[in-house]
Short mmCIF file of C-alpha atoms and ligand atoms in Angstrom, two decimals:
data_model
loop_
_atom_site.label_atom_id
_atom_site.label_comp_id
_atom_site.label_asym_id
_atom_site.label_seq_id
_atom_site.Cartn_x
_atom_site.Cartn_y
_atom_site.Cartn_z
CA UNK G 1 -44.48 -39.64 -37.51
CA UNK G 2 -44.17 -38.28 -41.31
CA UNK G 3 -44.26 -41.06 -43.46
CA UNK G 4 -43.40 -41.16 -47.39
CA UNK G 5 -44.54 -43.36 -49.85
CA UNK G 6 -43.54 -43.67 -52.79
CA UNK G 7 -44.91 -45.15 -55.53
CA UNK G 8 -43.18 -46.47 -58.89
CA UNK G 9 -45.56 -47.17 -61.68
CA UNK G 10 -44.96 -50.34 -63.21
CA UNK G 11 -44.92 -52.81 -60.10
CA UNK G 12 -46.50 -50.86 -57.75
CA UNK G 13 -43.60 -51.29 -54.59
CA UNK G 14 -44.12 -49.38 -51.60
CA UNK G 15 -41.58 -48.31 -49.12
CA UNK G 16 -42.14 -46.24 -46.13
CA UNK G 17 -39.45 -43.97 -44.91
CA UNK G 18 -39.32 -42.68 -41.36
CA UNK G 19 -39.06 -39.11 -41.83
CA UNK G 20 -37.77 -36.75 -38.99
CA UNK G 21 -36.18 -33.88 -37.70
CA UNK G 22 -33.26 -33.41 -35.31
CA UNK G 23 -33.70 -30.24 -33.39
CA UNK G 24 -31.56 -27.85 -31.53
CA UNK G 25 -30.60 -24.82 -29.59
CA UNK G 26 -30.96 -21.50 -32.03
CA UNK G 27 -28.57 -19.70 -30.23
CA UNK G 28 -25.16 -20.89 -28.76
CA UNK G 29 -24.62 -21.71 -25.28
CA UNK G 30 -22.92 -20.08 -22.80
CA UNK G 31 -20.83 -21.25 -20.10
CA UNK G 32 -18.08 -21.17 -17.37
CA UNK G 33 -14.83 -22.91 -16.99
CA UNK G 34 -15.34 -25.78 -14.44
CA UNK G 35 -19.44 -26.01 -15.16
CA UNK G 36 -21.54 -28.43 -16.55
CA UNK G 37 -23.26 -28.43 -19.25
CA UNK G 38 -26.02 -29.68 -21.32
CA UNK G 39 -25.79 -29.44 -25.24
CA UNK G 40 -29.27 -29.89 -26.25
CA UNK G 41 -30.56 -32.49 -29.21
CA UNK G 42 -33.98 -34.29 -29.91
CA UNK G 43 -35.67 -35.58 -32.08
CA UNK G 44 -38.86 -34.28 -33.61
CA UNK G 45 -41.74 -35.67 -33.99
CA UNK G 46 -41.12 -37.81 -30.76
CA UNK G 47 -39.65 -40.47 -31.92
CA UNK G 48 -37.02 -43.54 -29.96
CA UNK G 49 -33.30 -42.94 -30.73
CA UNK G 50 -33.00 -45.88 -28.67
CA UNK G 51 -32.62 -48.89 -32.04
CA UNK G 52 -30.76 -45.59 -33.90
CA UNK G 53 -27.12 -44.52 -34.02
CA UNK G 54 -25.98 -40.85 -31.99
CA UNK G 55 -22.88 -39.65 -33.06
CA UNK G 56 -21.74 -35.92 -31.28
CA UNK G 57 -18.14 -34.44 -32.77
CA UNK G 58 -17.06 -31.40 -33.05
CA UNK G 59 -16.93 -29.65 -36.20
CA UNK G 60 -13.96 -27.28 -35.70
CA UNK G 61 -11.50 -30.63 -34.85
CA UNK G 62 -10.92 -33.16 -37.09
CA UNK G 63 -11.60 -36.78 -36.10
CA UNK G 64 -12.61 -35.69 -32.85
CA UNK G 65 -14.96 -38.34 -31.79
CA UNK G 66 -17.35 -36.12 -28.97
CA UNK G 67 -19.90 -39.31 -28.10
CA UNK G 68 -20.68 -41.94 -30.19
CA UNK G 69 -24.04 -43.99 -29.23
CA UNK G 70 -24.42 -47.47 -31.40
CA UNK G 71 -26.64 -50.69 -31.28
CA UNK G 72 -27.89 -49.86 -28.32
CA UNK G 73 -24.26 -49.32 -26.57
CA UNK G 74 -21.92 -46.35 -25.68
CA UNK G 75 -18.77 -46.70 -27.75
CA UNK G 76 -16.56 -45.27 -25.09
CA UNK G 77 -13.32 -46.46 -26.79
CA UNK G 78 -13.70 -44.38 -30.09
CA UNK G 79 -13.99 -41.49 -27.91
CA UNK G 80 -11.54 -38.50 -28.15
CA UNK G 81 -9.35 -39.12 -25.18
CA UNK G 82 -10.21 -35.27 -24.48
CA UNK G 83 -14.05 -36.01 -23.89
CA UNK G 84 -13.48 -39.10 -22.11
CA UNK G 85 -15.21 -39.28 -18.55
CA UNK G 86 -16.26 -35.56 -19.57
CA UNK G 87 -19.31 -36.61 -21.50
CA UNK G 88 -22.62 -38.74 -21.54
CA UNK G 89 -26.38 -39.06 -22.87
CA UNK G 90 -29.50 -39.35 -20.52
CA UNK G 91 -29.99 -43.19 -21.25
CA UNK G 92 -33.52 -42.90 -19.86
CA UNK G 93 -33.99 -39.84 -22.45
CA UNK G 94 -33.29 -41.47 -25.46
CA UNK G 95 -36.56 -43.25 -25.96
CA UNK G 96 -38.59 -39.99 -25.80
CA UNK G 97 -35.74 -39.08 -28.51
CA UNK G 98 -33.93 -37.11 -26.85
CA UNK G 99 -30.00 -37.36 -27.27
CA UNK G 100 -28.80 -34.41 -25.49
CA UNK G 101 -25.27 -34.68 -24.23
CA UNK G 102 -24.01 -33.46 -20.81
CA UNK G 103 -20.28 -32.20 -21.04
CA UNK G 104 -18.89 -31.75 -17.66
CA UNK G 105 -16.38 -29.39 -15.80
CA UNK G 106 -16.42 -27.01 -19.39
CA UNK G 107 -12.73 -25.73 -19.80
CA UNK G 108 -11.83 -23.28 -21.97
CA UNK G 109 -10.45 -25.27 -24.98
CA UNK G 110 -14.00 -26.76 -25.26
CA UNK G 111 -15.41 -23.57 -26.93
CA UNK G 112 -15.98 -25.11 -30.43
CA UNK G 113 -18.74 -26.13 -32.59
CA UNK G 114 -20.71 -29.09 -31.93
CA UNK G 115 -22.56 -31.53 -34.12
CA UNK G 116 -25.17 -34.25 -33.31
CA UNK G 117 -25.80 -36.53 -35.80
CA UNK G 118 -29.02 -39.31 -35.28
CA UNK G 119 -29.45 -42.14 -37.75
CA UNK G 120 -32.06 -44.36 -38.46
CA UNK G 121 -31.95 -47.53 -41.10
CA UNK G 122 -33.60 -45.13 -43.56
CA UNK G 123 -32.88 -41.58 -42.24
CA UNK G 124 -30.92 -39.32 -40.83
CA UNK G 125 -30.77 -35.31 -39.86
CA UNK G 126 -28.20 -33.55 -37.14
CA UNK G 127 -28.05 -30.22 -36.05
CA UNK G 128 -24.95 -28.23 -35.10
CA UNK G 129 -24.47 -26.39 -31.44
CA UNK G 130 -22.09 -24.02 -30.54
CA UNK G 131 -20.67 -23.69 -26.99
CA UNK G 132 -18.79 -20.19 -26.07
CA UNK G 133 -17.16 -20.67 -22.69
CA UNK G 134 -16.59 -17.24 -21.23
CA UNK G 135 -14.25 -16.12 -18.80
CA UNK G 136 -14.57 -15.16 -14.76
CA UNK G 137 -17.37 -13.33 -13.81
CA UNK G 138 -16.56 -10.05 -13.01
CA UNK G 139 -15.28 -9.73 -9.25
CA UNK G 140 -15.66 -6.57 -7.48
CA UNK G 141 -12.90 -5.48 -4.58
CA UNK G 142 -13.61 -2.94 -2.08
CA UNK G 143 -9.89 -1.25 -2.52
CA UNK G 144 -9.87 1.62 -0.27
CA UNK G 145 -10.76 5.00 0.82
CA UNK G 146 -9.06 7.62 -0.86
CA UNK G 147 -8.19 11.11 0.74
CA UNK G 148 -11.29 12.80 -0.43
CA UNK G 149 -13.11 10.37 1.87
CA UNK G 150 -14.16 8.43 -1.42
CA UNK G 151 -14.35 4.40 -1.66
CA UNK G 152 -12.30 3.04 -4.58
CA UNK G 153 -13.57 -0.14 -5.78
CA UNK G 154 -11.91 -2.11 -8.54
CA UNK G 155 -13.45 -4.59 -11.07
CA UNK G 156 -11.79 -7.61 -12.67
CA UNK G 157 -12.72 -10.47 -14.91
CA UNK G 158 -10.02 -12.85 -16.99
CA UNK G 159 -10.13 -15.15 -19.21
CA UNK G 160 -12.07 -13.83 -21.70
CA UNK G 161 -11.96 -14.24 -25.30
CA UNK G 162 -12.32 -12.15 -27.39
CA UNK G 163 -11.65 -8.98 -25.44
CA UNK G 164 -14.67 -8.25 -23.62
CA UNK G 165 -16.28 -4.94 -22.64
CA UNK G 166 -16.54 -4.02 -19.01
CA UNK G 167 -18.63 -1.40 -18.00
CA UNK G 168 -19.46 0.44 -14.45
CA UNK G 169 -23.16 1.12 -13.57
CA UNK G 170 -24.77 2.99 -11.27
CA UNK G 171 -28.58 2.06 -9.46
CA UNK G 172 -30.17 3.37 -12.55
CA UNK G 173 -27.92 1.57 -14.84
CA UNK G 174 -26.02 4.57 -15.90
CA UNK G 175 -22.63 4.08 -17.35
CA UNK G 176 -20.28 5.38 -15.19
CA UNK G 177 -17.13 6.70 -16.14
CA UNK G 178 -14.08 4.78 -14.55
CA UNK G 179 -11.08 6.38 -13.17
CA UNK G 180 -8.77 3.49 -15.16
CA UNK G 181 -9.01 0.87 -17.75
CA UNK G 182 -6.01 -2.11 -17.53
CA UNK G 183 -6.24 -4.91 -20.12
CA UNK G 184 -3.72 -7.48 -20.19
CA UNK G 185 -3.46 -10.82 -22.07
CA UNK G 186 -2.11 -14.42 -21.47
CA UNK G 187 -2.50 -17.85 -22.29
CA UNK G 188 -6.13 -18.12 -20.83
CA UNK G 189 -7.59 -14.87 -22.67
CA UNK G 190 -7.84 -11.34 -21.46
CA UNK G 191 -8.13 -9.72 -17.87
CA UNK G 192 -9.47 -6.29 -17.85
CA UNK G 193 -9.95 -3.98 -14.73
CA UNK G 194 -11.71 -1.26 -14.35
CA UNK G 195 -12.40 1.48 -11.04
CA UNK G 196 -14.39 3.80 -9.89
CA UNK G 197 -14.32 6.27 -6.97
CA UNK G 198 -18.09 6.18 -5.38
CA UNK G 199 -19.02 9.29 -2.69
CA UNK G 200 -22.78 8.44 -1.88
CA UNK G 201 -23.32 5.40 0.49
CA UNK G 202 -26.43 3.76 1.03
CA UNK G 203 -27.08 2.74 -3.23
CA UNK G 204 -25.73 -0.28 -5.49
CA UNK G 205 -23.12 -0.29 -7.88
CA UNK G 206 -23.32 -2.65 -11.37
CA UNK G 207 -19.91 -4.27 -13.12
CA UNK G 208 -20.80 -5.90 -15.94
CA UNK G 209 -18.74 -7.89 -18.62
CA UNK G 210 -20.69 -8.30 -21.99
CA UNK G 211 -19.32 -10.34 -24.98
CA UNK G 212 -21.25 -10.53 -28.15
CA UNK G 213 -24.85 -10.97 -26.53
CA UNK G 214 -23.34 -12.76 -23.70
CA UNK G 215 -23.44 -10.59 -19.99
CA UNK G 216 -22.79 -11.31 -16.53
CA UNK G 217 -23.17 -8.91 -13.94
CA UNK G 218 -21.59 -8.49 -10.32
CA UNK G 219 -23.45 -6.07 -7.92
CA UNK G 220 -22.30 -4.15 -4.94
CA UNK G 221 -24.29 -2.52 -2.53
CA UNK G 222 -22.37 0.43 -1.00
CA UNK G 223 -23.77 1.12 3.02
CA UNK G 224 -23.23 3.60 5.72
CA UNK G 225 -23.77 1.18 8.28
CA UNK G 226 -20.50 0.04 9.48
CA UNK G 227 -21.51 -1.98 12.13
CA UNK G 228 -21.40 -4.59 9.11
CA UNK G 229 -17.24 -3.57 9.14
CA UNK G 230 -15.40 -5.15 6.06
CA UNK G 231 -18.38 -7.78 6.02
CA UNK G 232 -18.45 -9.11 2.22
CA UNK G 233 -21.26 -11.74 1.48
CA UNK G 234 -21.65 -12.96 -2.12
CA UNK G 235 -23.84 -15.17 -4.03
CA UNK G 236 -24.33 -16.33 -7.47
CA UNK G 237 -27.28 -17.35 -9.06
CA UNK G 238 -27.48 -18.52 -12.78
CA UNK G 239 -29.92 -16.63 -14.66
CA UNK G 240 -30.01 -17.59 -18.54
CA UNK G 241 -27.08 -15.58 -19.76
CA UNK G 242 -26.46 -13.22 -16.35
CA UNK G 243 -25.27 -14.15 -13.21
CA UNK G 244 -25.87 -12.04 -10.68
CA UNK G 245 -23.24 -11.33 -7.72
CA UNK G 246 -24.13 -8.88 -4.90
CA UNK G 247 -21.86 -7.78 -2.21
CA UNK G 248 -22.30 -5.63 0.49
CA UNK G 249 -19.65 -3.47 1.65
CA UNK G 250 -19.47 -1.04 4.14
CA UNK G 251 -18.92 2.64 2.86
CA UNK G 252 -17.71 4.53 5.75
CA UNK G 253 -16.50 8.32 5.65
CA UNK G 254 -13.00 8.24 7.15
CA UNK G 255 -9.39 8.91 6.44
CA UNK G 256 -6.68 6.92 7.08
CA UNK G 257 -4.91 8.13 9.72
CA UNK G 258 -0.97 8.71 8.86
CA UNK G 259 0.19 7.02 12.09
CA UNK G 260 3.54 7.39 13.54
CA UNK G 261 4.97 5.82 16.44
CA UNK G 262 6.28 8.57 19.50
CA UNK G 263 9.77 7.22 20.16
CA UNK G 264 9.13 9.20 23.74
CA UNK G 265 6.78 6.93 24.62
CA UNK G 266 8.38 3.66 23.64
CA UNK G 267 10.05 0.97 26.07
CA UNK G 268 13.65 0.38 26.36
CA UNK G 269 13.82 -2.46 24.96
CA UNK G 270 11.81 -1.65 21.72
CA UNK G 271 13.59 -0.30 18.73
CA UNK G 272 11.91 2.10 16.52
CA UNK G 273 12.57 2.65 12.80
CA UNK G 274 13.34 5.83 11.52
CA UNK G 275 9.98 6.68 9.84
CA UNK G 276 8.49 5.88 13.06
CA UNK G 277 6.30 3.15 10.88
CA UNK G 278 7.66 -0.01 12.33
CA UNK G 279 8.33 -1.40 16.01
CA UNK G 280 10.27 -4.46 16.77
CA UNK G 281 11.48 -5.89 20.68
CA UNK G 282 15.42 -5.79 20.64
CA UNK G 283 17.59 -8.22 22.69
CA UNK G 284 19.18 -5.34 24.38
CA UNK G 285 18.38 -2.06 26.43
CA UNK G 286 18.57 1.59 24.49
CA UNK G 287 20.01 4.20 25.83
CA UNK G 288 17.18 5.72 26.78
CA UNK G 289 16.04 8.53 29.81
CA UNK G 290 12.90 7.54 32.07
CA UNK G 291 11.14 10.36 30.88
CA UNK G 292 7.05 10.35 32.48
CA UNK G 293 6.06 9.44 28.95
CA UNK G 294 7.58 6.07 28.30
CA UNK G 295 6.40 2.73 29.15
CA UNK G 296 8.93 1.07 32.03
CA UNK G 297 7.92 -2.54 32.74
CA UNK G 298 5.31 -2.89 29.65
CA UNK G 299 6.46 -3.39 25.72
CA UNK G 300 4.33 -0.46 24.38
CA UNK G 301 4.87 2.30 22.26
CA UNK G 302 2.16 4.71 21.18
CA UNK G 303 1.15 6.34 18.17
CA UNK G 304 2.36 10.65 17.93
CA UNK G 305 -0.75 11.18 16.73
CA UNK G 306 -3.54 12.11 18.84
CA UNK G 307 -7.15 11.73 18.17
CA UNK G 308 -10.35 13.52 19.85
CA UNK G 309 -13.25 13.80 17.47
CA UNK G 310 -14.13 12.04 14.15
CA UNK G 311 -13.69 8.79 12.76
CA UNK G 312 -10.50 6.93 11.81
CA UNK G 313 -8.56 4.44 11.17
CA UNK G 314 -5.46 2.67 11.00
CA UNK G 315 -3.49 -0.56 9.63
CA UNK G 316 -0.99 -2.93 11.47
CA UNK G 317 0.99 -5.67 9.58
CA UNK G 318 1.58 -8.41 11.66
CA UNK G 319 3.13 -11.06 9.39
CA UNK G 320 5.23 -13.65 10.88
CA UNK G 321 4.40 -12.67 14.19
CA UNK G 322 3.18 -14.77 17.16
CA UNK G 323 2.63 -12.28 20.10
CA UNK G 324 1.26 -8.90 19.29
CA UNK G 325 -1.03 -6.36 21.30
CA UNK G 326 -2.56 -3.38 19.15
CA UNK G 327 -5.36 -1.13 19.78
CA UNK G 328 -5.91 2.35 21.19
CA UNK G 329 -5.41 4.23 24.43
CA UNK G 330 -6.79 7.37 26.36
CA UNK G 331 -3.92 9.49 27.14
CA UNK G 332 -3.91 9.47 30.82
CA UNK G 333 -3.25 5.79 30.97
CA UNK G 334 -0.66 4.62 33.52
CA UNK G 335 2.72 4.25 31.84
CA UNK G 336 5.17 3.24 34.69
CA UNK G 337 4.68 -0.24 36.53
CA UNK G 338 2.56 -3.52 35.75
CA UNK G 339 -0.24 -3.05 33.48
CA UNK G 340 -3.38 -4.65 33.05
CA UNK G 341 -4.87 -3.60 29.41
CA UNK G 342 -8.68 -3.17 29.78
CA UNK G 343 -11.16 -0.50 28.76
CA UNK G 344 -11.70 0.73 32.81
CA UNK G 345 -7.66 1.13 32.48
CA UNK G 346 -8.12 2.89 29.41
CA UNK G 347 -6.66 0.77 26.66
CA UNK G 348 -8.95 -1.20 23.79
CA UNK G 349 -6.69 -3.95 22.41
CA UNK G 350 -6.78 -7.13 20.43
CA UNK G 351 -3.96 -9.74 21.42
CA UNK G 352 -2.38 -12.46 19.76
CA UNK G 353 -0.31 -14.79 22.08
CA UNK G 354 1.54 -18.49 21.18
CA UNK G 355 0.45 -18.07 17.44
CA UNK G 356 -3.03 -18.68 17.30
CA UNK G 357 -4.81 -17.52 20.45
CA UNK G 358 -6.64 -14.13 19.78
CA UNK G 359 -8.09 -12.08 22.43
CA UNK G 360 -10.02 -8.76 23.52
CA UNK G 361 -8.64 -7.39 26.59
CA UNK G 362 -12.03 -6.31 27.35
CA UNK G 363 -11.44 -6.86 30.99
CA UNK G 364 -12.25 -9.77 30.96
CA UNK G 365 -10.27 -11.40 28.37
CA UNK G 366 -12.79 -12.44 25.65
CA UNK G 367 -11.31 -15.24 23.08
CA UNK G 368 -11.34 -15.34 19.69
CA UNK G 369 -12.06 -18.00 17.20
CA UNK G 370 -10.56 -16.53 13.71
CA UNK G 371 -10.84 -18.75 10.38
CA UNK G 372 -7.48 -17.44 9.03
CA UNK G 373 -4.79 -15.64 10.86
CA UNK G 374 -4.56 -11.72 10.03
CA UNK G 375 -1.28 -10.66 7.86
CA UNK G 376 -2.52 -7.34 8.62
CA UNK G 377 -5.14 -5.92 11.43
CA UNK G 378 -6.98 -2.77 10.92
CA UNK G 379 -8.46 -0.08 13.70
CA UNK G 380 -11.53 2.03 13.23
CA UNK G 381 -12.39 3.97 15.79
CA UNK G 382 -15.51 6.40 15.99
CA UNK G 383 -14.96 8.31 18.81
CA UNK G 384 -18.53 10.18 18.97
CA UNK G 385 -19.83 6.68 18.58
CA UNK G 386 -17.62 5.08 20.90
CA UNK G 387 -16.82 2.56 19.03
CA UNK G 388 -13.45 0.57 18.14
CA UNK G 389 -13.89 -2.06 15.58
CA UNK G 390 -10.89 -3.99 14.80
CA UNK G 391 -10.73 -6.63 11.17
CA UNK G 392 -8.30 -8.97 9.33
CA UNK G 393 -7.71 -6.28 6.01
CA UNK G 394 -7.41 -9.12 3.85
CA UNK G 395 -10.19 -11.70 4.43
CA UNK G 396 -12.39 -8.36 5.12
CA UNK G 397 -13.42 -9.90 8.23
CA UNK G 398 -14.22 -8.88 11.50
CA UNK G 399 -12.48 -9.67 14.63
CA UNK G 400 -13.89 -7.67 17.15
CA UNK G 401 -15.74 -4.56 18.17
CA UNK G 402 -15.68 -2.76 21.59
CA UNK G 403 -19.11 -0.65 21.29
CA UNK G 404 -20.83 1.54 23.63
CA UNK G 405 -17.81 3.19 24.84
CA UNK G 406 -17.16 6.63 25.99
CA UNK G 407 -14.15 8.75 25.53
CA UNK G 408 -13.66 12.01 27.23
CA UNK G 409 -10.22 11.78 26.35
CA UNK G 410 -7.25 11.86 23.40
CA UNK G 411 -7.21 8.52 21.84
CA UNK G 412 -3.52 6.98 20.54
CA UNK G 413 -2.90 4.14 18.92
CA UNK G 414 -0.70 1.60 20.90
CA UNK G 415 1.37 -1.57 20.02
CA UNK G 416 3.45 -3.68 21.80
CA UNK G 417 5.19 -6.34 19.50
CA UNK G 418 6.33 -8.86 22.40
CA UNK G 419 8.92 -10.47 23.76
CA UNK G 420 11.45 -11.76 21.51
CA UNK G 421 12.37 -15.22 22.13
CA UNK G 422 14.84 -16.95 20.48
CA UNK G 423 15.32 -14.72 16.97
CA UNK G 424 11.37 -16.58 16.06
CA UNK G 425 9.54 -13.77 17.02
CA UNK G 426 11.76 -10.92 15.73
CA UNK G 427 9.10 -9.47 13.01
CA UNK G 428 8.02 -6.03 13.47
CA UNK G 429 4.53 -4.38 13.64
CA UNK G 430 4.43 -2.04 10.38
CA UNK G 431 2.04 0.71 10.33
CA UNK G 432 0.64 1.00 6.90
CA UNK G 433 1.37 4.43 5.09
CA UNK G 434 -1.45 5.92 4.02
CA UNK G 435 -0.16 5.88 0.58
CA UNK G 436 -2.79 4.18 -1.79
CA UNK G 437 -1.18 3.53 -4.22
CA UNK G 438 1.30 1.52 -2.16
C1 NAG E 501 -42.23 -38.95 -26.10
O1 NAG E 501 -42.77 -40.25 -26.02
C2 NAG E 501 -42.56 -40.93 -24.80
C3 NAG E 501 -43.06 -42.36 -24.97
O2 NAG E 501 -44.22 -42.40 -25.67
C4 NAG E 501 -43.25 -40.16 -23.68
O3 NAG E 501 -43.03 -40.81 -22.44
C5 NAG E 501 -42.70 -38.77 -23.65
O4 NAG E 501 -43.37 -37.99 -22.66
C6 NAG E 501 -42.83 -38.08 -24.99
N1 NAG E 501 -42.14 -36.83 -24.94
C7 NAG E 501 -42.63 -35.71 -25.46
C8 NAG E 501 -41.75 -34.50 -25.33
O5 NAG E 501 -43.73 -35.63 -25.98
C1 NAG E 502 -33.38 -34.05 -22.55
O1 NAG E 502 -32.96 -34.55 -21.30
C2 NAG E 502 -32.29 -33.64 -20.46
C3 NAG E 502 -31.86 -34.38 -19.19
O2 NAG E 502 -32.93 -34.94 -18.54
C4 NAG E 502 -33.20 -32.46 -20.16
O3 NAG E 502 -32.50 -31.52 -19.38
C5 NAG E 502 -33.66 -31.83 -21.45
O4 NAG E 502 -34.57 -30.80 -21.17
C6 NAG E 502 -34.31 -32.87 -22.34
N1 NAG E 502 -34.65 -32.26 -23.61
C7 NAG E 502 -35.87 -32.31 -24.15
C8 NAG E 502 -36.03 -31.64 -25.46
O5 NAG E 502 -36.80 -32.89 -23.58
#
């Protein structure tokens, strides 16, 4: 405790004053939308704030009433309306002087200047804090493979204010030079994207978003291994000023294959469109020959294109269906008569039947729980490797993998969109063009 005395020189009156110091953050604080967080204020020396009056406002609003903290009670009514239910001391804190405030779920408008004010009956001191609220951190998508065999990955953040800078990085933290730079503004601040073609697998990738001395930071670690298929795990952890994101996606060399469906091949009752891209079950017949190629009691079509070596890969949408088969076949499969689709018959399929039960025909039928219901199923297939990996394209997820194959054969993709019943299940299978830009 500082204590002043003062003397006057005729009658000798002393008065003490209780001296102190309110004391603060140097540097402003940095948050999130939707966080918590604590604006810092004490008292120094220690000293009770308990008997002494705390008033918090903000400086950039007039009359705007933050917390106020009198005779011993919380003054809720004088409140802002804004702050109200948003804001409170540490009651058990203010005897060791401290009056720090917590302001909960942060939005964007509370970016401001704060001030915190402590009185005593013969003193008083405040301090001012400022709170920046930044925008999203940056979020990295794994966008595709482009036709030099190259993964495109594009990075995002919004809501920023002022416009922020957003860089690429490489292990080393190199700047990397992006491919594009979009910046757009609304109501909640700027969104700028940024992407980057990467060619080496197996190494980590930085986006970064940096305002003023502010950064956060998203990592992505690029691997060959694609048993981990569209796999993308993500975590945050709050580190002063960075957060730190990483996710790990799979970086595999392939090409999308440009898939076409073999009209030859396809049953009589399926129509085809005329880019060969989409299959749908009609109500009636086509005029059609028997030829050896096509499929006579089975719904299938298969793909023109034939695969024997490599990697590839291919995309089905399946919106609004509820019955679907899609996978791959050897090219000596049975066409004519009852099928059974299994890998000893030579076909590697996924199935959806009645809307939500999922299958492997891996002879025997192996069921699948999925969290969300694919808009659109995608087919790797290694064919060295024997392997045919199937995922939901949007959630990134995996839905199954038949490994430990062996093909001797030419692989096609096949699809069968099922029965139409009543108009409901009318929606075609659509192969994906291999256009990116699409
Ligand atoms: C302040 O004083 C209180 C009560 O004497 C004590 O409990 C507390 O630990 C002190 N705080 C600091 C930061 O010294
Ligand atoms: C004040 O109290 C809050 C909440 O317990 C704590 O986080 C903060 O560190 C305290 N400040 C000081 C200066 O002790």
């Amino acid at each position: 405790m500082n204590w002043c005395l003062f003397m006057f020189n005729s009658n000798m009156v002393f008065f003490v004053l209780e001296m102190y110091n309110v004391v603060g953050p140097a540097e402003p604080l940095f948050t999130f939308p939707g966080e918590d967080v604590i604006l810092p204020c004490s008292i120094k020396p220690n000293t009770s704030a308990v008997n002494m009056r705390v008033e918090w406002f903000r400086l950039d609003l007039q009359d705007s009433t933050v917390y106020l903290y009198e005779n011993g009670e919380n003054k809720i009514m004088t409140q802002d309306q804004y702050f109200r239910g948003r804001t409170a001391l540490f009651q058990e804190e203010l005897q060791n002087g401290n009056a720090s405030l917590k302001l909960s779920s942060v939005q964007v408008s509370d970016e401001g200047v704060y001030k915190c004010f402590i009185e005593s009956n013969s003193w008083y001191d405040d301090i001012t804090v400022s709170v920046d609220v930044g925008g999203t951190p940056p979020l990295i998508i794994v966008e595709e493979f482009d036709h030099s065999g190259g993964l495109r990955l594009l990075c995002e953040c919004e809501g920023w204010n002022p416009k922020p800078e957003l860089q690429w990085l490489d292990s080393k933290g190199e700047n990397l030079a992006s491919d594009t730079e979009e910046t757009h503004k609304d109501a909640k601040g700027y969104k700028v994207k940024r992407r980057i073609t990467v060619h080496d697998s197996e190494t980590k990738y930085q986006c970064r978003v940096k305002l003023r001395h502010h950064m956060v930071q998203t990592d992505i670690i690029v691997s060959s291994k694609y048993e981990l298929g569209f796999s993308f795990s993500n975590f945050q952890g709050n580190v002063m000023h960075i957060i730190t994101a990483v996710a790990v996606a799979t970086f595999v060399y392939i090409r999308r294959a440009d898939v076409t469906l073999d009209p030859d091949t396809a049953h009589k009752y399926l129509i085809l469109s005329e880019d060969g891209k989409q299959v749908r079950r009609g109500e009636k017949k086509q005029n059609v020959p028997d030829n050896p190629e096509r499929f006579d009691k089975c719904g299938n079509v298969l793909g023109k294109q034939e695969f024997s070596s490599g990697r590839f890969y291919f995309e089905v949408q399946v919106k609004g269906k509820t019955d679907w088969d899609i996978g791959v076949a050897r090219k000596s499969i049975t066409r004519k008569g009852k099928i059974i689709l299994s890998p000893q018959n030579g076909y590697w399929t996924v199935r959806l039947r009645n809307g939500n039960q999922y299958s492997a025909c891996a002879g025997p039928t192996v069921s699948l729980s999925l969290k969300v219901k694919p808009q659109k199923v995608g087919v790797f297939v290694d064919y060295e490797e024997g392997l045919i990996s199937f995922y939901d394209v949007e959630s990134r997820s995996h839905i199954y993998s038949f490994s430990d194959q062996w093909f001797t054969e030419d692989l096609y993709p096949i699809l069968n969109p099922c029965t139409n019943i009543k108009n409901k299940y009318s929606a075609p299978l659509i192969i994906s063009s291999v256009n990116f830009n699409e």
